[in-house]
Tab-separated table of C-alpha atoms in Angstrom:
chain	number	residue	atom	x	y	z
A	441	MET	CA	-12.905	-0.121	-29.104
A	442	GLY	CA	-8.861	-1.418	-29.669
A	443	VAL	CA	-8.028	-4.332	-28.184
A	444	TYR	CA	-3.853	-4.479	-27.528
A	445	ILE	CA	-2.184	-7.874	-29.601
A	446	GLU	CA	1.449	-7.195	-27.738
A	447	GLY	CA	1.796	-8.277	-24.349
A	448	MET	CA	2.008	-5.766	-20.958
A	449	THR	CA	4.659	-5.558	-18.770
A	450	SER	CA	2.743	-7.441	-16.093
A	451	THR	CA	-0.277	-9.353	-14.927
A	452	GLN	CA	0.221	-9.206	-11.388
A	453	THR	CA	-1.985	-7.326	-9.450
A	454	GLU	CA	0.019	-4.232	-8.296
A	455	HIS	CA	1.402	-3.155	-11.609
A	456	PRO	CA	2.757	-0.406	-12.771
A	457	GLY	CA	1.793	0.132	-16.292
A	458	PRO	CA	-1.119	1.620	-18.553
A	459	HIS	CA	-4.579	-0.404	-17.552
A	460	GLY	CA	-7.271	-1.429	-20.223
A	461	TYR	CA	-9.177	1.798	-19.503
A	462	SER	CA	-6.256	3.980	-19.421
A	463	GLU	CA	-7.169	5.317	-23.620
A	464	GLU	CA	-11.303	5.613	-22.265
A	465	LYS	CA	-9.772	7.526	-18.635
A	466	GLN	CA	-11.129	11.308	-19.709
A	467	ALA	CA	-14.763	9.859	-20.797
A	468	TYR	CA	-14.632	7.811	-16.944
A	469	LEU	CA	-13.323	10.638	-14.861
A	470	ARG	CA	-16.161	13.164	-16.342
A	471	ARG	CA	-18.754	10.256	-15.369
A	472	LEU	CA	-17.910	9.759	-12.444
A	473	LYS	CA	-17.582	13.889	-11.606
A	474	ARG	CA	-21.662	13.834	-13.258
A	475	ALA	CA	-22.482	10.306	-10.582
A	476	GLU	CA	-20.774	12.013	-7.650
A	477	GLY	CA	-23.048	15.386	-8.519
A	478	GLN	CA	-26.346	12.926	-8.861
A	479	VAL	CA	-25.528	11.493	-5.575
A	480	ARG	CA	-24.469	15.093	-4.431
A	481	GLY	CA	-28.177	16.503	-5.754
A	482	ILE	CA	-29.691	13.315	-3.595
A	483	ALA	CA	-28.588	14.571	-1.188
A	484	ARG	CA	-29.913	18.478	-1.430
A	485	MET	CA	-33.250	16.554	-2.024
A	486	VAL	CA	-33.215	14.569	1.461
A	487	GLU	CA	-32.073	18.267	3.075
A	488	GLU	CA	-34.814	19.800	0.961
A	489	ASP	CA	-37.884	17.367	2.208
A	490	LYS	CA	-38.427	16.905	-1.692
A	491	TYR	CA	-41.131	13.238	-1.951
A	492	CYS	CA	-39.575	10.357	-1.517
A	493	ILE	CA	-40.413	8.333	-4.466
A	494	ASP	CA	-38.626	11.557	-6.502
A	495	ILE	CA	-35.553	11.077	-4.634
A	496	LEU	CA	-35.824	7.623	-5.405
A	497	THR	CA	-36.346	7.525	-8.955
A	498	GLN	CA	-32.646	9.932	-8.671
A	499	MET	CA	-30.832	6.575	-6.803
A	500	ALA	CA	-32.257	4.593	-9.725
A	501	ALA	CA	-30.879	6.911	-12.075
A	502	VAL	CA	-27.165	7.249	-10.436
A	503	ASN	CA	-27.229	3.209	-10.286
A	504	LYS	CA	-27.794	3.450	-13.291
A	505	ALA	CA	-24.847	5.820	-14.151
A	506	LEU	CA	-22.666	3.705	-12.301
A	507	HIS	CA	-23.307	0.690	-13.411
A	508	ALA	CA	-22.676	2.022	-17.370
A	509	VAL	CA	-18.814	2.447	-15.832
A	510	SER	CA	-18.668	-0.738	-14.215
A	511	ILE	CA	-19.391	-2.122	-17.283
A	512	GLY	CA	-17.011	0.021	-19.612
A	513	LEU	CA	-14.160	-1.045	-17.459
A	514	LEU	CA	-14.911	-4.627	-17.186
A	515	GLU	CA	-14.934	-4.895	-20.607
A	516	ASP	CA	-11.653	-2.290	-21.059
A	517	HIS	CA	-10.492	-5.441	-18.463
A	518	ILE	CA	-11.170	-8.745	-20.153
A	519	ALA	CA	-10.120	-6.432	-23.828
A	520	HIS	CA	-6.573	-5.720	-22.295
A	521	CYS	CA	-5.389	-7.984	-18.997
A	522	VAL	CA	-7.099	-11.086	-19.188
A	523	VAL	CA	-6.410	-10.841	-23.440
A	524	ASN	CA	-2.556	-9.934	-22.041
A	525	ALA	CA	-2.621	-12.751	-19.579
A	526	ALA	CA	-4.471	-15.664	-22.072
A	527	HIS	CA	-1.244	-14.878	-24.937
A	528	GLU	CA	1.716	-14.456	-21.575
A	529	SER	CA	-0.098	-18.270	-21.006
A	530	GLN	CA	0.319	-19.360	-24.369
A	531	GLU	CA	3.937	-18.440	-24.644
A	532	SER	CA	5.094	-19.430	-21.170
A	533	GLY	CA	2.684	-22.809	-22.085
A	534	ASN	CA	1.304	-21.813	-18.214
A	535	PRO	CA	-2.539	-22.018	-18.470
A	536	GLU	CA	-2.249	-20.638	-15.124
A	537	ILE	CA	-1.952	-17.001	-15.999
A	538	VAL	CA	-5.090	-16.350	-17.952
A	539	SER	CA	-7.309	-18.977	-14.882
A	540	GLU	CA	-6.328	-16.578	-11.914
A	541	LYS	CA	-7.107	-13.296	-14.299
A	542	VAL	CA	-10.087	-14.809	-15.384
A	543	SER	CA	-11.731	-15.953	-12.118
A	544	GLU	CA	-10.620	-12.627	-10.755
A	545	ALA	CA	-12.923	-10.965	-13.160
A	546	THR	CA	-15.539	-13.197	-12.783
A	547	ALA	CA	-15.491	-12.950	-8.977
A	548	ALA	CA	-16.189	-9.001	-9.871
A	549	ILE	CA	-18.904	-9.683	-12.492
A	550	SER	CA	-20.339	-11.420	-9.216
A	551	ARG	CA	-20.028	-8.699	-6.578
A	552	LEU	CA	-21.870	-6.467	-9.011
A	553	LEU	CA	-24.365	-8.650	-9.582
A	554	ARG	CA	-25.469	-8.972	-5.655
A	555	SER	CA	-24.308	-5.193	-5.054
B	1397	MET	CA	-38.974	2.022	13.886
B	1398	GLY	CA	-41.762	4.383	13.983
B	1399	VAL	CA	-45.155	5.006	12.149
B	1400	TYR	CA	-47.340	8.053	12.117
B	1401	ILE	CA	-50.774	6.883	12.666
B	1402	GLU	CA	-52.606	10.680	12.408
B	1403	GLY	CA	-52.754	11.937	8.360
B	1404	MET	CA	-50.068	13.793	6.584
B	1405	THR	CA	-51.326	17.090	5.527
B	1406	SER	CA	-50.927	15.668	2.000
B	1407	THR	CA	-50.795	12.935	-0.515
B	1408	GLN	CA	-50.080	14.757	-3.675
B	1409	THR	CA	-46.850	13.981	-5.270
B	1410	GLU	CA	-45.477	18.055	-4.457
B	1411	HIS	CA	-46.029	18.453	-0.590
B	1412	PRO	CA	-44.783	21.001	1.430
B	1413	GLY	CA	-44.889	18.949	5.160
B	1414	PRO	CA	-42.565	16.585	6.718
B	1415	HIS	CA	-41.519	13.104	4.340
B	1416	GLY	CA	-41.615	9.927	6.402
B	1417	TYR	CA	-37.549	10.170	6.332
B	1418	SER	CA	-38.059	13.424	8.373
B	1419	GLU	CA	-36.730	11.617	11.319
B	1420	GLU	CA	-34.019	9.424	9.635
B	1421	LYS	CA	-32.968	12.758	7.879
B	1422	GLN	CA	-29.252	13.284	9.272
B	1423	ALA	CA	-28.637	9.579	9.167
B	1424	TYR	CA	-29.425	9.771	5.120
B	1425	LEU	CA	-27.429	12.729	4.710
B	1426	ARG	CA	-24.555	11.425	6.129
B	1427	ARG	CA	-24.656	8.130	4.578
B	1428	LEU	CA	-25.434	9.706	1.181
B	1429	LYS	CA	-22.077	12.751	1.867
B	1430	ARG	CA	-20.435	8.980	2.062
B	1431	ALA	CA	-21.317	8.037	-1.202
B	1432	GLU	CA	-20.389	10.700	-3.004
B	1433	GLY	CA	-16.894	10.739	-0.775
B	1434	GLN	CA	-16.718	6.736	-2.360
B	1435	VAL	CA	-17.612	8.178	-5.798
B	1436	ARG	CA	-14.686	10.850	-5.724
B	1437	GLY	CA	-12.353	8.024	-4.363
B	1438	ILE	CA	-13.350	5.955	-6.928
B	1439	ALA	CA	-12.387	8.839	-9.855
B	1440	ARG	CA	-9.516	8.801	-7.939
B	1441	MET	CA	-8.225	5.858	-8.545
B	1442	VAL	CA	-9.314	5.782	-12.229
B	1443	GLU	CA	-7.014	9.146	-12.512
B	1444	GLU	CA	-3.785	6.964	-10.402
B	1445	ASP	CA	-4.152	4.142	-12.779
B	1446	LYS	CA	-4.933	2.114	-10.223
B	1447	TYR	CA	-6.338	-1.901	-10.683
B	1448	CYS	CA	-9.362	-2.721	-12.722
B	1449	ILE	CA	-10.382	-4.783	-10.336
B	1450	ASP	CA	-9.671	-2.764	-7.528
B	1451	ILE	CA	-11.673	-0.058	-8.728
B	1452	LEU	CA	-14.935	-2.356	-9.654
B	1453	THR	CA	-14.514	-3.804	-6.010
B	1454	GLN	CA	-15.076	-0.112	-4.696
B	1455	MET	CA	-17.719	0.531	-7.382
B	1456	ALA	CA	-20.286	-2.477	-6.090
B	1457	ALA	CA	-19.194	-1.394	-2.343
B	1458	VAL	CA	-20.733	2.267	-3.566
B	1459	ASN	CA	-23.532	0.190	-5.209
B	1460	LYS	CA	-24.708	-0.953	-1.335
B	1461	ALA	CA	-24.070	2.079	-0.344
B	1462	LEU	CA	-26.685	3.286	-2.153
B	1463	HIS	CA	-28.915	0.551	-1.974
B	1464	ALA	CA	-28.736	0.639	1.749
B	1465	VAL	CA	-30.341	4.391	1.360
B	1466	SER	CA	-32.800	3.373	-1.348
B	1467	ILE	CA	-34.298	0.602	1.120
B	1468	GLY	CA	-34.560	3.084	3.879
B	1469	LEU	CA	-36.272	5.334	2.420
B	1470	LEU	CA	-38.838	3.167	1.151
B	1471	GLU	CA	-39.199	1.721	4.042
B	1472	ASP	CA	-39.841	5.263	5.348
B	1473	HIS	CA	-42.027	6.001	2.449
B	1474	ILE	CA	-44.214	2.686	3.114
B	1475	ALA	CA	-44.532	4.170	6.866
B	1476	HIS	CA	-45.514	6.672	6.296
B	1477	CYS	CA	-46.861	7.758	2.520
B	1478	VAL	CA	-48.616	4.463	2.280
B	1479	VAL	CA	-49.782	3.835	5.676
B	1480	ASN	CA	-51.056	7.374	5.413
B	1481	ALA	CA	-52.906	7.193	2.493
B	1482	ALA	CA	-54.272	3.527	3.423
B	1483	HIS	CA	-55.835	5.925	6.286
B	1484	GLU	CA	-57.338	8.692	4.174
B	1485	SER	CA	-58.492	6.111	1.913
B	1486	GLN	CA	-60.731	4.525	4.644
B	1487	GLU	CA	-62.047	7.770	5.899
B	1488	SER	CA	-63.330	9.015	2.704
B	1489	GLY	CA	-64.048	5.387	1.278
B	1490	ASN	CA	-62.119	5.915	-1.547
B	1491	PRO	CA	-59.593	3.150	-1.982
B	1492	GLU	CA	-57.553	5.053	-5.052
B	1493	ILE	CA	-55.880	7.130	-2.737
B	1494	VAL	CA	-54.792	4.200	-1.923
B	1495	SER	CA	-54.032	2.117	-4.760
B	1496	GLU	CA	-52.277	5.244	-6.458
B	1497	LYS	CA	-49.662	5.541	-3.230
B	1498	VAL	CA	-49.052	1.402	-3.987
B	1499	SER	CA	-48.489	2.116	-7.637
B	1500	GLU	CA	-46.245	4.403	-7.217
B	1501	ALA	CA	-43.919	2.446	-4.555
B	1502	THR	CA	-44.272	-0.588	-6.951
B	1503	ALA	CA	-43.112	1.114	-9.594
B	1504	ALA	CA	-39.887	2.846	-7.808
B	1505	ILE	CA	-38.620	-0.588	-7.028
B	1506	SER	CA	-39.232	-1.671	-10.303
B	1507	ARG	CA	-36.844	0.883	-11.208
B	1508	LEU	CA	-34.161	-0.257	-8.161
B	1509	LEU	CA	-34.307	-3.754	-9.335
B	1510	ARG	CA	-33.556	-2.998	-12.992
B	1511	SER	CA	-30.696	0.037	-12.150
C	1320	MET	CA	-55.477	-2.492	-8.954
C	1321	GLY	CA	-58.064	-2.936	-6.345
C	1322	VAL	CA	-57.485	-2.005	-2.960
C	1323	TYR	CA	-59.766	-3.969	-0.174
C	1324	ILE	CA	-60.986	-1.660	2.307
C	1325	GLU	CA	-61.875	-4.179	4.738
C	1326	GLY	CA	-59.583	-5.620	7.151
C	1327	MET	CA	-58.371	-9.177	6.666
C	1328	THR	CA	-59.368	-11.656	8.690
C	1329	SER	CA	-55.470	-11.700	10.251
C	1330	THR	CA	-51.904	-10.529	10.088
C	1331	GLN	CA	-50.170	-13.747	11.096
C	1332	THR	CA	-47.678	-14.952	9.101
C	1333	GLU	CA	-49.389	-17.852	8.657
C	1334	HIS	CA	-53.016	-17.419	8.246
C	1335	PRO	CA	-55.863	-18.645	5.985
C	1336	GLY	CA	-57.532	-16.035	4.899
C	1337	PRO	CA	-57.165	-14.999	0.720
C	1338	HIS	CA	-54.087	-13.050	0.384
C	1339	GLY	CA	-53.563	-10.335	-1.361
C	1340	TYR	CA	-52.758	-12.114	-4.597
C	1341	SER	CA	-55.908	-13.964	-4.991
C	1342	GLU	CA	-57.174	-12.063	-7.961
C	1343	GLU	CA	-54.244	-12.488	-9.942
C	1344	LYS	CA	-54.208	-16.362	-9.013
C	1345	GLN	CA	-54.200	-16.997	-12.375
C	1346	ALA	CA	-51.799	-14.912	-14.334
C	1347	TYR	CA	-49.649	-15.927	-11.868
C	1348	LEU	CA	-49.680	-19.233	-12.519
C	1349	ARG	CA	-49.580	-18.859	-16.303
C	1350	ARG	CA	-46.278	-16.441	-15.882
C	1351	LEU	CA	-44.456	-18.934	-13.452
C	1352	LYS	CA	-45.656	-21.833	-15.482
C	1353	ARG	CA	-43.855	-20.010	-18.891
C	1354	ALA	CA	-40.900	-19.199	-16.609
C	1355	GLU	CA	-40.499	-22.984	-15.650
C	1356	GLY	CA	-40.803	-23.848	-19.272
C	1357	GLN	CA	-37.457	-21.122	-19.710
C	1358	VAL	CA	-35.429	-22.375	-17.091
C	1359	ARG	CA	-36.435	-25.868	-18.575
C	1360	GLY	CA	-35.608	-24.197	-22.250
C	1361	ILE	CA	-32.045	-23.298	-20.750
C	1362	ALA	CA	-31.159	-26.870	-19.987
C	1363	ARG	CA	-31.844	-27.952	-23.722
C	1364	MET	CA	-29.896	-25.427	-24.630
C	1365	VAL	CA	-27.071	-27.031	-21.884
C	1366	GLU	CA	-27.926	-30.186	-22.941
C	1367	GLU	CA	-27.536	-29.537	-26.932
C	1368	ASP	CA	-23.968	-27.408	-26.255
C	1369	LYS	CA	-25.536	-24.168	-27.753
C	1370	TYR	CA	-23.648	-21.036	-27.556
C	1371	CYS	CA	-23.299	-19.916	-24.080
C	1372	ILE	CA	-24.477	-16.084	-25.082
C	1373	ASP	CA	-27.446	-17.409	-26.050
C	1374	ILE	CA	-27.898	-19.507	-23.353
C	1375	LEU	CA	-26.974	-16.032	-21.252
C	1376	THR	CA	-29.410	-14.183	-23.094
C	1377	GLN	CA	-32.331	-16.648	-22.121
C	1378	MET	CA	-31.344	-16.289	-18.627
C	1379	ALA	CA	-31.687	-12.924	-18.468
C	1380	ALA	CA	-34.961	-13.152	-19.900
C	1381	VAL	CA	-36.143	-15.639	-17.443
C	1382	ASN	CA	-34.632	-13.706	-14.763
C	1383	LYS	CA	-36.820	-10.620	-16.081
C	1384	ALA	CA	-40.031	-12.663	-15.943
C	1385	LEU	CA	-39.620	-13.623	-12.306
C	1386	HIS	CA	-38.700	-10.060	-11.728
C	1387	ALA	CA	-41.765	-9.493	-12.425
C	1388	VAL	CA	-43.398	-12.030	-10.646
C	1389	SER	CA	-41.907	-10.873	-7.473
C	1390	ILE	CA	-42.728	-7.005	-8.392
C	1391	GLY	CA	-46.894	-7.866	-8.725
C	1392	LEU	CA	-46.976	-10.356	-5.997
C	1393	LEU	CA	-45.280	-7.027	-3.936
C	1394	GLU	CA	-48.043	-4.595	-5.244
C	1395	ASP	CA	-50.368	-7.184	-3.963
C	1396	HIS	CA	-48.578	-7.771	-0.383
C	1397	ILE	CA	-48.416	-3.858	0.029
C	1398	ALA	CA	-51.926	-2.815	-1.060
C	1399	HIS	CA	-53.707	-5.849	0.817
C	1400	CYS	CA	-51.569	-6.632	4.090
C	1401	VAL	CA	-49.836	-3.551	4.509
C	1402	VAL	CA	-53.006	-1.672	4.165
C	1403	ASN	CA	-54.967	-3.855	5.808
C	1404	ALA	CA	-52.626	-3.755	8.996
C	1405	ALA	CA	-52.249	0.048	8.223
C	1406	HIS	CA	-56.126	-0.409	9.447
C	1407	GLU	CA	-55.955	-2.425	12.279
C	1408	SER	CA	-53.495	-0.137	13.978
C	1409	GLN	CA	-55.597	2.684	13.562
C	1410	GLU	CA	-58.506	0.692	14.984
C	1411	SER	CA	-56.363	-0.912	18.055
C	1412	GLY	CA	-54.119	2.020	18.463
C	1413	ASN	CA	-51.325	-0.163	18.016
C	1414	PRO	CA	-49.475	0.993	15.471
C	1415	GLU	CA	-46.829	-1.901	16.017
C	1416	ILE	CA	-49.133	-4.105	13.726
C	1417	VAL	CA	-47.992	-2.185	11.110
C	1418	SER	CA	-44.670	-1.247	11.177
C	1419	GLU	CA	-44.146	-5.463	11.697
C	1420	LYS	CA	-45.560	-5.265	7.804
C	1421	VAL	CA	-43.952	-2.496	6.762
C	1422	SER	CA	-40.414	-3.852	7.986
C	1423	GLU	CA	-41.150	-7.437	6.583
C	1424	ALA	CA	-42.020	-6.094	3.084
C	1425	THR	CA	-38.816	-3.993	2.873
C	1426	ALA	CA	-37.017	-7.084	4.150
C	1427	ALA	CA	-38.158	-9.314	1.124
C	1428	ILE	CA	-37.347	-6.074	-1.239
C	1429	SER	CA	-33.613	-5.807	0.446
C	1430	ARG	CA	-33.497	-9.800	-0.877
C	1431	LEU	CA	-34.577	-9.244	-3.659
C	1432	LEU	CA	-32.438	-6.429	-4.361
C	1433	ARG	CA	-29.399	-8.665	-4.024
C	1434	SER	CA	-30.459	-11.534	-5.001
D	396	MET	CA	-10.371	-24.298	-13.437
D	397	GLY	CA	-8.717	-24.970	-16.367
D	398	VAL	CA	-8.536	-23.612	-19.245
D	399	TYR	CA	-7.801	-24.443	-23.107
D	400	ILE	CA	-4.789	-22.886	-24.561
D	401	GLU	CA	-5.517	-24.695	-27.854
D	402	GLY	CA	-7.845	-23.032	-30.636
D	403	MET	CA	-11.046	-24.171	-30.738
D	404	THR	CA	-12.165	-25.018	-34.068
D	405	SER	CA	-14.094	-22.095	-34.530
D	406	THR	CA	-15.122	-18.754	-33.302
D	407	GLN	CA	-18.582	-17.903	-34.840
D	408	THR	CA	-21.687	-17.580	-33.151
D	409	GLU	CA	-23.052	-20.712	-34.279
D	410	HIS	CA	-20.636	-23.932	-33.856
D	411	PRO	CA	-20.679	-27.075	-33.751
D	412	GLY	CA	-17.586	-27.949	-31.098
D	413	PRO	CA	-17.667	-28.068	-27.682
D	414	HIS	CA	-18.514	-25.238	-25.633
D	415	GLY	CA	-15.902	-23.966	-22.944
D	416	TYR	CA	-19.017	-25.159	-20.718
D	417	SER	CA	-18.817	-28.931	-21.532
D	418	GLU	CA	-16.431	-29.930	-18.755
D	419	GLU	CA	-19.146	-28.613	-16.409
D	420	LYS	CA	-22.556	-29.347	-18.531
D	421	GLN	CA	-23.325	-32.290	-15.476
D	422	ALA	CA	-23.220	-29.653	-12.717
D	423	TYR	CA	-25.058	-27.162	-14.596
D	424	LEU	CA	-27.938	-29.776	-15.849
D	425	ARG	CA	-28.253	-30.822	-11.989
D	426	ARG	CA	-28.122	-26.916	-10.981
D	427	LEU	CA	-30.831	-25.601	-13.671
D	428	LYS	CA	-32.778	-28.498	-12.817
D	429	ARG	CA	-33.242	-28.011	-9.344
D	430	ALA	CA	-33.557	-24.319	-10.207
D	431	GLU	CA	-36.628	-25.136	-12.371
D	432	GLY	CA	-38.217	-27.450	-9.534
D	433	GLN	CA	-37.672	-24.632	-7.638
D	434	VAL	CA	-39.954	-21.716	-10.017
D	435	ARG	CA	-42.335	-24.942	-9.697
D	436	GLY	CA	-42.934	-24.926	-5.753
D	437	ILE	CA	-43.259	-21.086	-5.926
D	438	ALA	CA	-46.165	-21.588	-8.451
D	439	ARG	CA	-47.428	-24.799	-5.716
D	440	MET	CA	-46.803	-21.666	-2.898
D	441	VAL	CA	-49.549	-19.590	-4.930
D	442	GLU	CA	-51.602	-22.295	-5.596
D	443	GLU	CA	-51.831	-23.162	-1.740
D	444	ASP	CA	-52.702	-19.010	-1.048
D	445	LYS	CA	-48.668	-19.679	0.854
D	446	TYR	CA	-47.706	-16.219	2.719
D	447	CYS	CA	-46.783	-13.965	-0.364
D	448	ILE	CA	-43.698	-12.743	1.723
D	449	ASP	CA	-43.030	-16.318	2.029
D	450	ILE	CA	-43.075	-16.705	-1.550
D	451	LEU	CA	-41.037	-13.735	-2.642
D	452	THR	CA	-38.315	-15.533	-0.127
D	453	GLN	CA	-38.113	-18.418	-2.191
D	454	MET	CA	-38.565	-16.207	-5.292
D	455	ALA	CA	-34.862	-14.862	-3.874
D	456	ALA	CA	-33.821	-18.068	-4.088
D	457	VAL	CA	-34.340	-19.254	-7.042
D	458	ASN	CA	-32.611	-15.523	-9.027
D	459	LYS	CA	-29.299	-16.506	-7.001
D	460	ALA	CA	-29.906	-20.166	-8.371
D	461	LEU	CA	-29.584	-18.815	-11.832
D	462	HIS	CA	-27.527	-16.052	-11.356
D	463	ALA	CA	-25.300	-19.111	-9.583
D	464	VAL	CA	-25.193	-20.307	-13.327
D	465	SER	CA	-25.401	-17.277	-15.059
D	466	ILE	CA	-21.882	-16.602	-13.544
D	467	GLY	CA	-20.258	-20.350	-14.135
D	468	LEU	CA	-21.285	-19.815	-17.683
D	469	LEU	CA	-19.679	-16.339	-18.342
D	470	GLU	CA	-16.435	-17.380	-16.631
D	471	ASP	CA	-16.417	-20.702	-18.624
D	472	HIS	CA	-17.202	-18.253	-21.494
D	473	ILE	CA	-14.158	-15.874	-21.118
D	474	ALA	CA	-11.893	-18.650	-20.284
D	475	HIS	CA	-12.609	-20.416	-23.034
D	476	CYS	CA	-14.172	-18.458	-26.269
D	477	VAL	CA	-12.225	-15.168	-25.340
D	478	VAL	CA	-9.031	-16.633	-24.338
D	479	ASN	CA	-9.477	-18.606	-27.580
D	480	ALA	CA	-10.128	-15.797	-29.244
D	481	ALA	CA	-7.179	-14.438	-28.386
D	482	HIS	CA	-5.134	-16.520	-29.229
D	483	GLU	CA	-6.524	-16.404	-32.938
D	484	SER	CA	-6.616	-12.599	-33.024
D	485	GLN	CA	-2.701	-12.934	-32.108
D	486	GLU	CA	-1.970	-16.097	-34.700
D	487	SER	CA	-3.701	-13.567	-37.328
D	488	GLY	CA	-2.391	-10.965	-36.603
D	489	ASN	CA	-6.505	-9.558	-36.577
D	490	PRO	CA	-7.056	-8.233	-33.126
D	491	GLU	CA	-10.790	-7.433	-34.168
D	492	ILE	CA	-11.550	-11.603	-33.566
D	493	VAL	CA	-10.714	-11.184	-29.838
D	494	SER	CA	-12.065	-7.730	-29.728
D	495	GLU	CA	-15.874	-8.886	-31.277
D	496	LYS	CA	-16.137	-11.614	-28.411
D	497	VAL	CA	-15.185	-9.036	-25.425
D	498	SER	CA	-18.200	-6.803	-26.165
D	499	GLU	CA	-20.114	-9.834	-27.170
D	500	ALA	CA	-19.704	-10.739	-23.214
D	501	THR	CA	-19.899	-7.360	-21.872
D	502	ALA	CA	-23.205	-6.632	-23.443
D	503	ALA	CA	-24.792	-10.130	-21.722
D	504	ILE	CA	-22.813	-9.147	-18.741
D	505	SER	CA	-24.641	-6.251	-19.402
D	506	ARG	CA	-27.835	-7.472	-19.754
D	507	LEU	CA	-27.560	-9.860	-16.612
D	508	LEU	CA	-26.885	-6.772	-14.155
D	509	ARG	CA	-30.579	-5.083	-15.824
D	510	SER	CA	-32.408	-8.297	-15.543
């Protein structure tokens, strides 16, 4: 996984520039497409009165697939947005730029752990 | 939540009869439809280069929605398949009928906990 | 895993009789003792300024150990308390006895999934 | 949460210097002490044949307490070790210093999510 050393144009929550996950975008879209199909498959199993345990097995599979995407996005986010904020903090002498990004990322991790 | 006292026609893994979730089927289908839409929404966010943290927030939301369906299916499964197996075990004097169902349900819970 | 077919003396939340986990009690106590030691080991790692990632690896290990105990207790609970409630429901013709137990078990599973 | 801008003396896995969690050390030790007591309390509940569901409720509580410590350690790790590695990468022009730290942190998050 490559890491940008150059600063991003912005660290605001709403920013126009490329995100950390840009390079991996197509891979994420393929995996999300597959997860969407898995959820549709689960609905079909319910529709066709399949055995509950078999449905739950598929449910665990889609959870795993979505978690893998989340972990990937998180890695890209830390490698790009957090790292760039670290550089901006150093250049500007303002540690809050990076500490905000770190808190935000940690809050996202915490939400994933409880979801 | 109602519980069948009457035995099901079969306790085999592949069985044609109505499952525990039959009554709630439409509710599950609606919730799975919504979860499918949420996954598609996440793909759209990736496509449109939305902010990573906002995507992860949506990911936590879809995880929660899918977990709620899993918990519902599990409750229906225990209330119907496990309870019916308990009755069959008692009538036949064979405790293995229910202990197999219990092990199978516990394995499904364990997979969900790790997924 | 054996399953009692005989009814327990009580299905109340506060009941004096043997629980489903009675047979496995010593095994649970050993595993909890070990988990307690793991948590103490993590505290020692923090005390000795060990590397954060190594501490988090130990944390994942203790989570796994505690989950294994939870799954075991849950399996015993379903195999004994829920199954016995199923028998009582059938004998008394009151389906609420078992449906309450099932709801209670499902709520416990849901809390574990979110913890 | 404060963030060091100054580089740490080392980014190696085995390093003698202060870690990100140094400031919070006493708070972590108190929380781990309490979690250890909670695990011991669960063992006592098993010893005293308490109701399975009440034990599982305590289990969910200790999981939550340990997760809170993990999230705290992770936040400190990103805010210190990853951020310092970002600075070292920039100074040395070697992006691998930070990308290794990011991969390592993401692997730890992934282990927590599955534990």
